[in-house]
Coordinates of C-alpha atoms in Angstrom, one line a residue:
M1 CA 22.3 -29.7 5.7
K2 CA 23.0 -25.9 4.3
Q3 CA 22.5 -23.9 7.3
F4 CA 21.4 -20.4 6.8
D5 CA 20.6 -17.6 9.6
V6 CA 17.0 -16.5 7.9
I7 CA 14.6 -18.3 5.3
V8 CA 12.1 -16.8 3.3
I9 CA 9.5 -19.0 2.0
G10 CA 8.3 -16.9 -1.4
A11 CA 10.5 -14.5 -4.0
G12 CA 6.6 -12.1 -4.3
H13 CA 6.7 -8.8 -2.8
A14 CA 6.9 -9.2 0.9
G15 CA 9.6 -12.4 0.0
L16 CA 11.9 -10.1 -2.2
E17 CA 11.8 -6.9 0.4
A18 CA 11.8 -9.1 3.3
A19 CA 15.3 -11.3 2.2
C20 CA 16.6 -8.3 0.6
A21 CA 16.1 -6.7 3.8
S22 CA 17.5 -9.7 6.1
A23 CA 20.6 -9.8 3.3
R24 CA 21.1 -6.0 3.8
M25 CA 21.4 -6.3 7.5
G26 CA 24.0 -8.8 7.3
A27 CA 22.2 -12.2 7.7
E28 CA 22.7 -15.0 5.7
T29 CA 19.8 -15.7 4.1
A30 CA 18.5 -17.8 1.3
L31 CA 15.6 -17.3 -0.5
I32 CA 13.1 -19.9 -1.3
T33 CA 10.7 -20.1 -4.4
M34 CA 9.5 -22.5 -7.0
R35 CA 11.1 -21.3 -10.0
Q36 CA 12.6 -17.8 -11.8
A37 CA 9.9 -16.8 -13.2
D38 CA 8.2 -16.5 -9.8
V39 CA 10.2 -13.5 -8.5
G40 CA 9.1 -10.2 -8.3
A41 CA 5.6 -11.4 -10.1
L42 CA 2.6 -8.7 -10.6
S43 CA 0.5 -11.5 -10.2
C44 CA -2.4 -9.1 -10.5
N45 CA -2.6 -5.7 -11.9
P46 CA 0.6 -4.3 -13.5
A47 CA 1.0 -1.1 -11.2
I48 CA 2.2 -0.2 -7.9
G49 CA 1.8 2.5 -5.8
G50 CA -1.2 5.1 -5.6
L51 CA -3.1 7.0 -2.5
G52 CA -1.9 5.7 0.5
K53 CA 0.1 2.3 -1.4
G54 CA 2.2 5.0 -2.6
H55 CA 3.3 6.6 0.4
L56 CA 4.1 2.7 1.6
V57 CA 6.2 2.7 -1.7
R58 CA 8.1 5.5 -0.8
E59 CA 8.6 4.5 2.8
I60 CA 9.9 1.2 1.6
D61 CA 12.4 3.3 -0.4
A62 CA 13.8 5.4 2.3
L63 CA 14.6 2.3 4.2
D64 CA 16.5 1.4 1.5
G65 CA 14.0 -1.3 -0.3
V66 CA 13.8 -2.4 -3.5
M67 CA 9.4 -1.9 -4.5
G68 CA 10.6 1.7 -5.5
V69 CA 13.8 1.2 -7.7
L70 CA 12.4 -2.1 -9.5
A71 CA 9.4 0.3 -9.9
D72 CA 11.5 3.4 -11.0
R73 CA 13.1 0.6 -13.9
A74 CA 10.1 -1.1 -15.3
G75 CA 7.6 1.9 -14.7
I76 CA 6.1 2.7 -18.1
Q77 CA 3.5 5.6 -17.3
F78 CA 4.0 7.3 -14.0
R79 CA 1.1 9.0 -12.2
L80 CA 1.0 11.5 -9.5
L81 CA -2.6 11.2 -8.3
N82 CA -4.5 13.9 -6.2
R83 CA -1.9 16.8 -8.1
R84 CA -4.2 19.2 -7.6
K85 CA -4.5 18.3 -3.9
G86 CA -2.1 18.9 -1.1
P87 CA 1.3 16.9 -1.0
A88 CA -0.9 14.8 2.0
V89 CA -2.8 13.2 0.1
Q90 CA -0.7 12.5 -3.3
G91 CA 0.4 9.2 -4.1
P92 CA 2.6 8.7 -6.6
R93 CA 1.3 5.9 -9.0
A94 CA 2.7 3.8 -12.1
Q95 CA 2.1 1.0 -14.9
M96 CA 4.4 -1.2 -15.3
D97 CA 5.9 -3.6 -17.9
R98 CA 5.9 -7.0 -16.2
A99 CA 8.7 -8.5 -18.3
L100 CA 10.8 -5.4 -17.3
Y101 CA 10.5 -5.6 -13.4
R102 CA 10.5 -9.6 -12.8
I103 CA 14.4 -8.8 -14.7
A104 CA 15.0 -5.6 -12.4
A105 CA 14.1 -8.0 -9.5
N106 CA 16.1 -11.2 -10.6
D107 CA 19.0 -8.5 -10.7
V108 CA 18.8 -6.8 -7.7
I109 CA 18.8 -10.2 -6.2
S110 CA 22.2 -11.7 -8.3
R111 CA 23.8 -8.3 -7.0
Q112 CA 22.8 -8.8 -3.1
K113 CA 25.3 -9.6 -0.8
N114 CA 24.7 -12.6 1.8
L115 CA 21.1 -14.0 -0.2
S116 CA 21.1 -17.3 -1.9
L117 CA 17.9 -17.8 -4.1
V118 CA 16.7 -21.8 -3.4
Y119 CA 14.4 -23.3 -6.4
G120 CA 12.2 -25.8 -4.6
E121 CA 8.8 -26.3 -2.9
V122 CA 9.0 -25.9 1.2
A123 CA 6.5 -28.7 2.4
A124 CA 6.7 -28.1 6.1
L125 CA 8.6 -26.0 8.6
T126 CA 10.6 -28.1 10.7
S127 CA 10.7 -27.1 15.2
E128 CA 12.0 -27.7 18.3
S129 CA 10.1 -27.1 21.6
G130 CA 8.7 -24.4 19.7
R131 CA 11.9 -22.7 18.0
I132 CA 12.0 -22.7 14.0
T133 CA 14.8 -24.8 12.9
G134 CA 14.5 -24.4 9.5
V135 CA 12.4 -26.2 6.4
E136 CA 11.9 -29.2 4.6
L137 CA 11.6 -29.2 0.7
A138 CA 9.1 -31.7 -1.3
D139 CA 12.2 -33.7 -1.9
S140 CA 12.6 -34.0 1.5
T141 CA 16.1 -31.5 1.6
L142 CA 16.2 -30.1 4.6
I143 CA 17.9 -26.6 5.0
G144 CA 18.3 -25.0 9.0
A145 CA 17.7 -21.5 9.7
K146 CA 17.6 -19.6 12.8
A147 CA 14.4 -17.5 11.5
V148 CA 11.8 -18.3 8.4
I149 CA 9.7 -15.9 7.4
L150 CA 6.5 -17.2 5.5
T151 CA 4.8 -15.8 3.0
T152 CA 2.9 -17.3 0.7
G153 CA 0.5 -14.5 -0.7
T154 CA -2.8 -16.4 -1.6
F155 CA -1.2 -19.9 -1.8
L156 CA -2.3 -21.6 1.5
N157 CA -5.1 -23.7 0.8
G158 CA -5.8 -21.8 -2.4
V159 CA -8.4 -22.5 -4.2
I160 CA -9.3 -20.7 -7.9
H161 CA -13.4 -20.2 -9.1
I162 CA -14.8 -19.5 -12.4
G163 CA -18.2 -19.3 -12.5
Q164 CA -19.4 -22.9 -10.7
V165 CA -15.9 -24.7 -11.6
S166 CA -13.5 -24.6 -8.9
R167 CA -9.8 -26.2 -8.7
A168 CA -7.1 -26.1 -6.5
A169 CA -4.4 -23.2 -7.6
G170 CA -2.5 -20.3 -5.6
R171 CA -3.2 -18.3 -9.1
W172 CA -3.7 -19.0 -12.2
G173 CA -1.1 -21.8 -13.6
D174 CA 0.3 -22.2 -9.7
T175 CA -0.3 -25.2 -7.5
P176 CA -1.2 -23.8 -3.9
S177 CA 0.4 -25.2 -0.6
N178 CA -1.5 -27.0 1.2
R179 CA 1.3 -29.0 2.5
L180 CA 2.7 -26.2 3.6
A181 CA -0.8 -25.3 5.5
E182 CA -0.7 -28.9 7.0
S183 CA 2.7 -27.9 8.7
L184 CA 1.7 -24.8 10.6
N185 CA -1.1 -26.4 12.4
Q186 CA 1.6 -27.2 14.9
F187 CA 1.7 -23.8 15.9
Q188 CA -2.0 -23.7 16.5
I189 CA -2.7 -20.6 14.7
S190 CA -6.1 -19.1 14.0
F191 CA -7.3 -18.7 10.5
G192 CA -9.2 -17.2 8.5
R193 CA -10.3 -17.2 4.3
L194 CA -10.6 -14.4 2.7
K195 CA -10.7 -13.5 -1.6
T196 CA -9.9 -11.6 -4.2
G197 CA -10.2 -11.6 -7.8
T198 CA -8.9 -10.7 -11.5
P199 CA -10.5 -9.2 -14.3
P200 CA -10.1 -11.3 -17.9
R201 CA -6.8 -10.2 -19.9
L202 CA -7.7 -9.1 -23.2
N203 CA -5.8 -8.9 -26.4
G204 CA -4.9 -5.4 -27.2
K205 CA -4.6 -5.9 -30.7
T206 CA -8.3 -6.8 -30.6
I207 CA -9.2 -3.3 -28.4
D208 CA -10.6 -0.4 -31.0
W209 CA -8.3 1.7 -29.4
A210 CA -9.1 4.6 -32.0
K211 CA -12.7 4.9 -30.2
L212 CA -11.3 5.7 -26.9
E213 CA -10.2 8.4 -24.9
M214 CA -6.4 7.9 -23.8
Q215 CA -4.8 8.8 -20.8
P216 CA -1.1 9.2 -21.0
G217 CA 1.4 10.0 -18.4
D218 CA 3.0 13.0 -16.5
D219 CA 4.8 15.4 -18.3
D220 CA 6.8 15.9 -15.0
P221 CA 6.9 12.1 -13.9
V222 CA 7.2 11.5 -9.8
M223 CA 9.5 8.5 -9.2
F224 CA 9.2 6.7 -6.4
S225 CA 12.8 5.9 -5.7
Y226 CA 14.6 9.1 -4.2
L227 CA 17.8 7.4 -6.3
N228 CA 16.0 8.2 -9.3
D229 CA 15.2 11.5 -11.4
V230 CA 13.6 10.1 -14.5
P231 CA 11.8 6.8 -16.4
Q232 CA 13.9 4.3 -17.3
A233 CA 11.4 2.7 -20.2
A234 CA 9.4 3.9 -23.0
Q235 CA 6.4 5.9 -21.7
I236 CA 3.0 4.6 -23.0
S237 CA -0.6 5.8 -22.8
C238 CA -3.9 4.1 -20.9
G239 CA -7.6 3.7 -22.4
I240 CA -10.5 4.5 -20.7
T241 CA -14.0 2.9 -21.4
H242 CA -16.9 2.1 -19.4
T243 CA -19.6 -0.6 -18.4
N244 CA -23.1 0.5 -19.8
E245 CA -27.0 -0.9 -19.2
R246 CA -26.3 -3.8 -21.4
T247 CA -23.2 -4.7 -19.5
H248 CA -25.0 -4.4 -15.9
Q249 CA -28.0 -7.1 -17.7
I250 CA -25.8 -9.6 -19.2
I251 CA -24.3 -9.5 -15.5
R252 CA -27.6 -9.5 -13.4
D253 CA -28.8 -12.3 -15.8
N254 CA -26.2 -14.6 -15.2
L255 CA -25.5 -13.6 -11.3
D256 CA -26.7 -17.7 -10.4
K257 CA -23.3 -18.3 -12.3
S258 CA -21.0 -16.5 -10.2
A259 CA -19.0 -18.1 -8.0
M260 CA -19.7 -15.1 -5.3
Y261 CA -23.3 -15.6 -5.4
G262 CA -23.7 -18.7 -6.4
G263 CA -22.4 -19.8 -3.0
K264 CA -19.0 -21.5 -3.9
I265 CA -17.3 -19.1 -1.9
S266 CA -17.2 -18.8 1.9
G267 CA -13.9 -16.3 1.9
R268 CA -14.9 -12.4 2.8
G269 CA -13.1 -9.9 -0.5
P270 CA -12.0 -6.9 -0.5
R271 CA -14.7 -4.3 -0.1
Y272 CA -12.5 -1.0 -1.7
C273 CA -11.5 -3.4 -4.9
P274 CA -15.1 -4.8 -5.7
S275 CA -16.3 -7.6 -8.6
I276 CA -18.3 -6.1 -11.5
E277 CA -20.9 -8.2 -9.6
D278 CA -20.6 -6.7 -6.7
K279 CA -20.6 -3.5 -8.2
V280 CA -23.6 -3.8 -10.2
V281 CA -25.8 -5.0 -7.6
R282 CA -24.3 -3.0 -4.4
F283 CA -24.7 0.3 -6.9
E284 CA -27.8 -0.9 -8.8
T285 CA -29.0 2.4 -9.4
K286 CA -25.0 3.7 -11.6
T287 CA -25.6 3.3 -15.1
S288 CA -22.1 3.0 -16.0
H289 CA -18.7 2.3 -14.1
Q290 CA -14.9 2.8 -15.2
I291 CA -12.5 0.7 -17.5
F292 CA -9.0 1.8 -16.8
L293 CA -7.1 -0.7 -20.1
E294 CA -3.7 -1.1 -18.3
P295 CA -0.9 -2.4 -21.1
E296 CA 1.2 -5.0 -19.2
G297 CA 3.9 -4.1 -21.6
L298 CA 6.1 -2.6 -24.1
D299 CA 6.8 -6.0 -25.8
D300 CA 3.0 -7.4 -24.9
D301 CA 0.1 -7.0 -26.2
T302 CA -2.0 -8.4 -23.4
V303 CA -3.9 -6.2 -21.6
Y304 CA -5.0 -5.7 -18.0
P305 CA -8.9 -4.0 -17.6
N306 CA -8.6 -2.6 -14.5
G307 CA -12.7 -2.3 -12.9
I308 CA -14.1 -5.7 -13.9
S309 CA -12.7 -8.6 -12.0
T310 CA -15.1 -11.1 -11.7
S311 CA -15.8 -15.0 -11.2
L312 CA -18.4 -15.6 -13.8
P313 CA -18.0 -18.4 -16.3
A314 CA -15.5 -17.5 -18.8
E315 CA -18.7 -17.4 -22.1
V316 CA -20.7 -15.0 -19.7
Q317 CA -17.2 -12.8 -19.4
V318 CA -16.9 -13.3 -23.6
D319 CA -20.5 -11.7 -23.5
Y320 CA -19.8 -8.6 -21.3
V321 CA -16.6 -7.9 -22.4
R322 CA -18.1 -7.0 -25.7
S323 CA -20.8 -5.1 -25.0
I324 CA -18.4 -2.4 -23.7
Y325 CA -17.7 0.4 -26.2
G326 CA -14.2 0.1 -27.8
L327 CA -14.1 -3.7 -26.9
E328 CA -16.7 -5.2 -28.9
N329 CA -14.7 -7.6 -30.5
A330 CA -11.9 -8.1 -27.6
E331 CA -10.2 -11.5 -26.8
I332 CA -9.8 -12.7 -24.0
T333 CA -6.4 -14.2 -23.2
Q334 CA -7.0 -15.8 -19.6
P335 CA -10.5 -15.5 -18.2
G336 CA -11.0 -13.1 -15.2
Y337 CA -11.5 -15.7 -11.9
A338 CA -11.9 -15.2 -8.0
V339 CA -9.1 -16.7 -5.5
E340 CA -9.7 -18.1 -2.4
Y341 CA -7.4 -18.4 0.5
D342 CA -6.8 -19.4 4.4
F343 CA -5.0 -16.3 6.2
V344 CA -3.5 -16.5 9.7
D345 CA -5.5 -13.5 12.6
P346 CA -2.7 -11.0 12.2
R347 CA -3.5 -10.2 16.0
S348 CA -1.3 -13.3 16.1
L349 CA 1.4 -11.4 15.1
D350 CA 3.7 -9.3 17.7
A351 CA 5.2 -5.2 16.0
S352 CA 7.9 -7.1 14.6
M353 CA 6.0 -9.5 12.8
K354 CA 6.6 -12.5 14.4
L355 CA 4.0 -15.4 15.3
R356 CA 3.3 -15.1 19.4
G357 CA 4.2 -18.6 20.4
A358 CA 7.0 -19.6 17.9
E359 CA 10.3 -18.4 17.7
G360 CA 11.6 -17.6 15.2
L361 CA 9.0 -17.3 12.9
Y362 CA 7.7 -13.9 11.1
L363 CA 4.7 -13.8 8.3
A364 CA 4.5 -11.3 6.4
G365 CA 2.3 -10.1 3.2
Q366 CA -1.3 -11.3 2.1
I367 CA -0.7 -14.3 4.8
N368 CA -1.1 -11.8 7.3
G369 CA -5.0 -10.6 5.7
T370 CA -4.3 -7.8 3.3
T371 CA -4.4 -7.2 0.1
G372 CA -1.9 -5.2 -2.9
Y373 CA 1.3 -5.6 -3.9
E374 CA 2.2 -2.6 -1.6
E375 CA 1.4 -3.7 1.7
A376 CA 2.7 -6.8 1.2
A377 CA 6.4 -5.2 0.6
A378 CA 5.9 -3.1 3.5
Q379 CA 5.6 -6.2 5.8
G380 CA 8.2 -8.2 4.2
L381 CA 10.7 -5.6 5.1
V382 CA 9.6 -5.3 8.6
A383 CA 9.9 -9.2 9.4
G384 CA 13.3 -9.4 7.7
I385 CA 14.3 -6.4 9.1
N386 CA 13.7 -8.1 13.0
A387 CA 14.1 -11.6 11.4
A388 CA 18.2 -10.9 11.3
R389 CA 18.2 -9.1 14.3
Q390 CA 16.8 -11.8 16.1
V391 CA 19.4 -14.0 14.8
Q392 CA 22.0 -11.5 15.5
G393 CA 20.9 -10.7 19.3
M394 CA 19.6 -7.5 18.8
E395 CA 16.1 -6.1 19.9
S396 CA 13.2 -5.5 17.5
V397 CA 12.4 -2.8 15.3
H398 CA 9.2 -1.5 15.5
F399 CA 7.6 1.1 13.6
S400 CA 5.4 4.2 15.2
R401 CA 2.3 5.2 14.1
T402 CA 3.6 8.8 14.6
N403 CA 6.0 8.8 11.8
S404 CA 5.3 6.2 9.3
Y405 CA 2.4 4.4 7.8
I406 CA 4.5 1.2 7.9
G407 CA 4.0 1.9 11.8
V408 CA 0.3 2.6 10.7
M409 CA -0.2 -1.3 8.5
V410 CA 1.1 -2.8 11.5
D411 CA -0.6 -1.8 14.5
D412 CA -3.9 -1.9 12.7
L413 CA -3.4 -5.3 12.0
T414 CA -1.4 -6.7 15.4
T415 CA -3.7 -4.9 17.3
R416 CA -7.6 -4.8 15.5
G417 CA -7.2 -7.9 12.9
V418 CA -8.9 -8.2 9.7
T419 CA -12.8 -9.1 8.6
E420 CA -11.5 -8.2 5.0
P421 CA -8.6 -7.8 3.4
Y422 CA -6.8 -5.0 4.7
R423 CA -5.6 -2.1 2.1
M424 CA -3.7 1.5 3.0
F425 CA -5.8 4.1 2.9
T426 CA -4.0 8.0 4.0
S427 CA -7.5 8.5 6.2
R428 CA -6.0 5.5 8.6
A429 CA -3.2 8.1 9.5
E430 CA -3.9 10.4 12.2
F431 CA -0.7 12.2 11.6
R432 CA -0.9 12.2 7.8
L433 CA 0.0 15.7 7.5
S434 CA 3.4 14.8 8.9
L435 CA 3.4 11.3 6.8
R436 CA 3.9 12.2 3.2
A437 CA 5.0 11.1 0.3
D438 CA 7.7 13.8 -0.2
N439 CA 9.4 13.6 3.6
A440 CA 9.4 9.9 3.8
D441 CA 13.5 10.3 3.5
Q442 CA 13.6 13.0 6.4
R443 CA 11.3 10.4 8.7
L444 CA 12.7 6.8 8.0
T445 CA 16.4 6.8 6.7
P446 CA 18.5 7.9 9.5
L447 CA 16.8 4.9 10.9
A448 CA 17.6 3.1 8.2
I449 CA 21.4 3.8 8.8
R450 CA 21.4 3.9 12.1
I451 CA 20.7 0.4 12.8
G452 CA 22.8 -0.5 9.4
L453 CA 19.8 -1.3 6.7
A454 CA 21.0 1.9 4.4
S455 CA 23.8 0.8 2.0
D456 CA 26.6 3.2 1.2
K457 CA 25.2 4.4 -1.7
R458 CA 21.7 5.4 -0.1
K459 CA 23.7 6.8 2.8
Q460 CA 25.9 9.0 0.7
A461 CA 22.4 10.6 -1.0
F462 CA 20.6 11.2 1.8
E463 CA 23.1 13.5 3.5
E464 CA 24.0 15.4 0.8
R465 CA 20.4 15.2 -0.1
Q466 CA 19.4 17.0 3.9
S467 CA 22.6 18.8 3.7
R468 CA 21.1 20.9 0.9
Y469 CA 17.7 21.0 2.5
D470 CA 18.9 22.1 5.9
E471 CA 21.4 25.0 4.5
A472 CA 18.1 26.2 2.6
R473 CA 15.8 26.0 5.5
A474 CA 18.7 28.2 7.8
I475 CA 18.3 31.2 5.2
A476 CA 14.7 30.6 4.4
E477 CA 14.0 30.9 8.2
S478 CA 16.7 33.4 9.5
C479 CA 15.8 36.0 6.9
V480 CA 12.7 38.2 8.1
F481 CA 11.1 40.8 6.6
S482 CA 8.4 43.6 8.7
P483 CA 4.6 43.8 7.2
T484 CA 6.5 47.2 6.0
E485 CA 8.7 45.8 4.0
L486 CA 6.7 43.5 2.4
S487 CA 4.2 45.9 1.7
R488 CA 7.4 48.1 -0.4
A489 CA 7.6 44.6 -2.1
G490 CA 4.0 44.4 -3.9
L491 CA 2.7 42.1 -0.6
Q492 CA -0.2 42.5 0.9
V493 CA 0.2 40.9 4.5
R494 CA -1.7 42.0 7.5
M495 CA -0.1 45.1 9.1
D496 CA 0.1 43.7 12.7
G497 CA 3.9 45.1 13.6
Q498 CA 4.8 41.1 13.2
K499 CA 8.1 39.7 11.7
R500 CA 7.6 37.0 9.0
S501 CA 10.4 34.7 7.9
A502 CA 11.2 33.7 3.9
F503 CA 10.2 30.1 5.2
S504 CA 7.0 31.1 6.8
L505 CA 6.0 32.8 3.2
L506 CA 6.5 29.7 1.2
G507 CA 3.9 28.0 3.4
L508 CA 1.3 31.1 2.4
N509 CA -1.0 29.9 -0.7
S510 CA -1.3 33.5 -1.7
I511 CA 2.0 33.9 -2.1
D512 CA 4.0 32.1 -4.9
R513 CA 7.2 30.5 -4.7
E514 CA 9.0 32.8 -7.2
T515 CA 7.8 36.1 -5.0
V516 CA 9.9 34.6 -2.0
L517 CA 13.1 33.6 -3.9
S518 CA 13.2 37.4 -5.0
L519 CA 13.7 38.6 -1.8
V520 CA 16.0 35.8 -0.8
P521 CA 17.9 35.7 -3.3
D522 CA 20.9 33.0 -2.2
L523 CA 17.6 30.4 -2.4
N524 CA 18.2 30.7 -6.5
E525 CA 21.1 28.4 -5.5
Y526 CA 19.2 25.9 -4.4
S527 CA 17.8 23.0 -6.8
A528 CA 14.1 22.8 -7.6
D529 CA 13.2 19.5 -5.5
T530 CA 15.1 21.2 -2.4
L531 CA 12.4 24.1 -2.7
K532 CA 9.6 21.7 -3.2
Q533 CA 10.4 20.1 -0.1
L534 CA 11.4 23.6 1.4
E535 CA 7.6 24.7 0.1
N536 CA 5.9 21.4 1.3
D537 CA 7.1 21.8 4.5
A538 CA 6.5 25.4 5.3
L539 CA 2.7 24.8 4.1
Y540 CA 1.9 22.3 6.5
A541 CA 4.2 23.7 9.5
Q542 CA 1.5 25.6 11.2
Y543 CA -0.7 22.4 10.8
T544 CA 1.7 19.6 11.9
D545 CA 2.2 21.2 16.0
R546 CA -1.9 20.5 15.7
Q547 CA -1.8 17.9 14.6
A548 CA 0.3 16.4 17.2
Q549 CA -1.6 17.8 20.0
D550 CA -5.3 16.7 18.4
A551 CA -3.6 13.0 18.4
E552 CA -2.0 12.9 22.4
A553 CA -5.8 14.9 23.6
L554 CA -7.4 12.0 21.6
R555 CA -5.4 9.1 23.4
A556 CA -6.1 10.2 26.6
D557 CA -10.0 10.6 25.4
E558 CA -9.5 6.3 25.4
S559 CA -10.4 5.8 28.6
I560 CA -14.1 7.8 28.0
E561 CA -16.6 5.1 28.3
I562 CA -19.7 5.3 25.5
P563 CA -23.5 5.5 26.7
E564 CA -24.6 1.7 25.9
D565 CA -27.9 3.7 24.3
L566 CA -25.7 5.6 21.3
E567 CA -27.8 4.9 18.2
Y568 CA -24.7 4.8 15.8
S569 CA -27.4 4.6 12.8
E570 CA -27.8 8.3 13.2
I571 CA -24.7 9.9 13.0
S572 CA -24.3 11.6 10.0
G573 CA -20.9 12.2 10.6
L574 CA -20.2 8.1 10.3
S575 CA -20.0 6.1 7.2
A576 CA -22.5 3.6 6.1
E577 CA -19.7 1.0 6.8
L578 CA -18.2 2.3 10.3
R579 CA -22.4 2.5 11.7
D580 CA -23.0 -1.1 10.8
K581 CA -19.4 -1.9 12.3
L582 CA -20.2 0.0 15.4
T583 CA -24.2 -1.1 15.7
A584 CA -22.6 -4.8 16.1
A585 CA -19.5 -4.3 18.3
K586 CA -21.3 -1.9 20.4
P587 CA -17.9 -0.3 22.4
R588 CA -18.1 0.5 25.8
T589 CA -14.8 2.9 25.4
L590 CA -13.4 4.6 22.9
A591 CA -10.5 2.1 23.4
A592 CA -12.7 -0.6 22.0
A593 CA -13.9 1.5 19.3
A594 CA -10.4 2.4 18.6
K595 CA -9.8 -1.7 17.2
I596 CA -13.0 -1.8 15.0
E597 CA -10.8 -2.3 11.5
G598 CA -11.5 0.4 9.1
I599 CA -12.0 3.2 12.4
T600 CA -11.0 6.4 11.4
P601 CA -9.1 9.5 13.8
A602 CA -12.1 11.6 12.6
A603 CA -14.9 8.9 13.2
L604 CA -12.7 8.3 17.0
S605 CA -13.3 12.1 17.6
L606 CA -16.5 12.7 16.6
I607 CA -17.8 9.6 18.7
V608 CA -16.2 12.2 21.8
A609 CA -17.6 15.0 20.7
I610 CA -21.4 13.0 21.0
T611 CA -20.4 11.4 24.1
R612 CA -19.4 14.8 25.7
M613 CA -22.7 16.0 24.6
K614 CA -24.9 13.5 26.0
N615 CA -22.9 13.1 29.8
R616 CA -24.2 17.1 29.7
K617 CA -27.1 16.7 28.8
I618 CA -27.9 14.1 31.4
A619 CA -25.8 16.7 33.7

């Protein structure tokens, strides 16, 4: 029997990161998948990143993960979302060429030391006295391992729905992993049922592009990986169109044929990525919804119409698609569908992504109730690190809410669980002013170096970048100016006698960078990237200490008891979603409220303030 240290089941985004991380840590790792085409497959939308999600990709890259590198190689349109807002809420996003992404993923795997790619279907996990011993393939082949990482995505008892027609499948064209699902029953796992969906794919040659608004990428694209400076593939534009009243009427007339509204689906879908049926029903007064027409590749005519995922019958999909401006003659190459699947209650996991009660079994990705490539990849990275450390007899590495979005996500999943597919948002992080996409390497690359996760190339690139930054910051902090000196230079500041450093001046919106550079010529010797990082850190320096104090105060308030008669429905500062969840849960303490899925630091602070106000009135 072939023996490995770690086996990773599934070669999607979670599996790729898990396998590569484990191998980088020095563990002999096997990545098992059905076929080569599954490696790095973008099974839903052809894009990586976004708000919150882009932060995760940057953190993965800072830990020497692969998603950022692959995205930079395959990206065909790069955009920095929220560019006009502060760096804390900006998120890099890019359209992918599906074929280039798969090619890049296979190339990375082929070059990774300690990693073997195995083709086959995993039928069962093998164990002895509660400890994982390996896997059994469908052809009865046994492969041994000291740890196994399960990254099955939507394949556990997966069923896809198109109208009233349902069939077993993990995604379009792939069979589900039902035997493997049965094998998990030996561990007394608590399962739930979720669903996600995808829109119909269109033939780009049948779209009237000349009628549509086109959206190009950024002129100065921001890359995902700290190792890259520019895109490595040709760049394209996406099209924009909208649904209309006719579209909505077609959908309303056929709601009873939808798998979701016809009672075929029991699993709950992602609230923040609703189907077109959901949009029409939930936002009945809205007359149109925006659709992004995203090409799936430079040499692929397939177009992904982002915004109209559905489980309506195929013939109805044709009708509503052709009611949309610019799509009057569009051909559907693959119908949209909903997929329903089993997931494991993530509260069954510890912070290392290991299943409690099953020594050596780790779970990552959609099997844990999340949605999105980025969330899956981040979990895979955590699982890969810790599986390798387990077999090497080392302590687990836990990520903190205070230093990473990865830590926020892991804590949310393992302590609060999910009732709908979990998606990362910047609002989930108490320390989001510090956890920016631009400083992910400062926060996490030292950890990667310390635990042996970072390659020599990554270590050298980081140390050189950080050395330049440290030099520039030392200069900026050491050069100080009195109000009189600044006034002579044409800068309007308060004449309070307080000297101000060049670093603090960089953080003032009223003073541009060029003016500061004129005061400190030595800073002109540094690159635009170094100066931008310096400017970002200066901008938030006045807030981060205060934010840390607020977070500490919030933790101290967790023992506060919430009045039983608190009417959440009357608290205007809470979203309708949170009002409903709090009313249903009726938490007795702030700690209990904090464990409600989707609760935000701002909402908790509001509850604390109202509770204190009520207590003062009683006193």
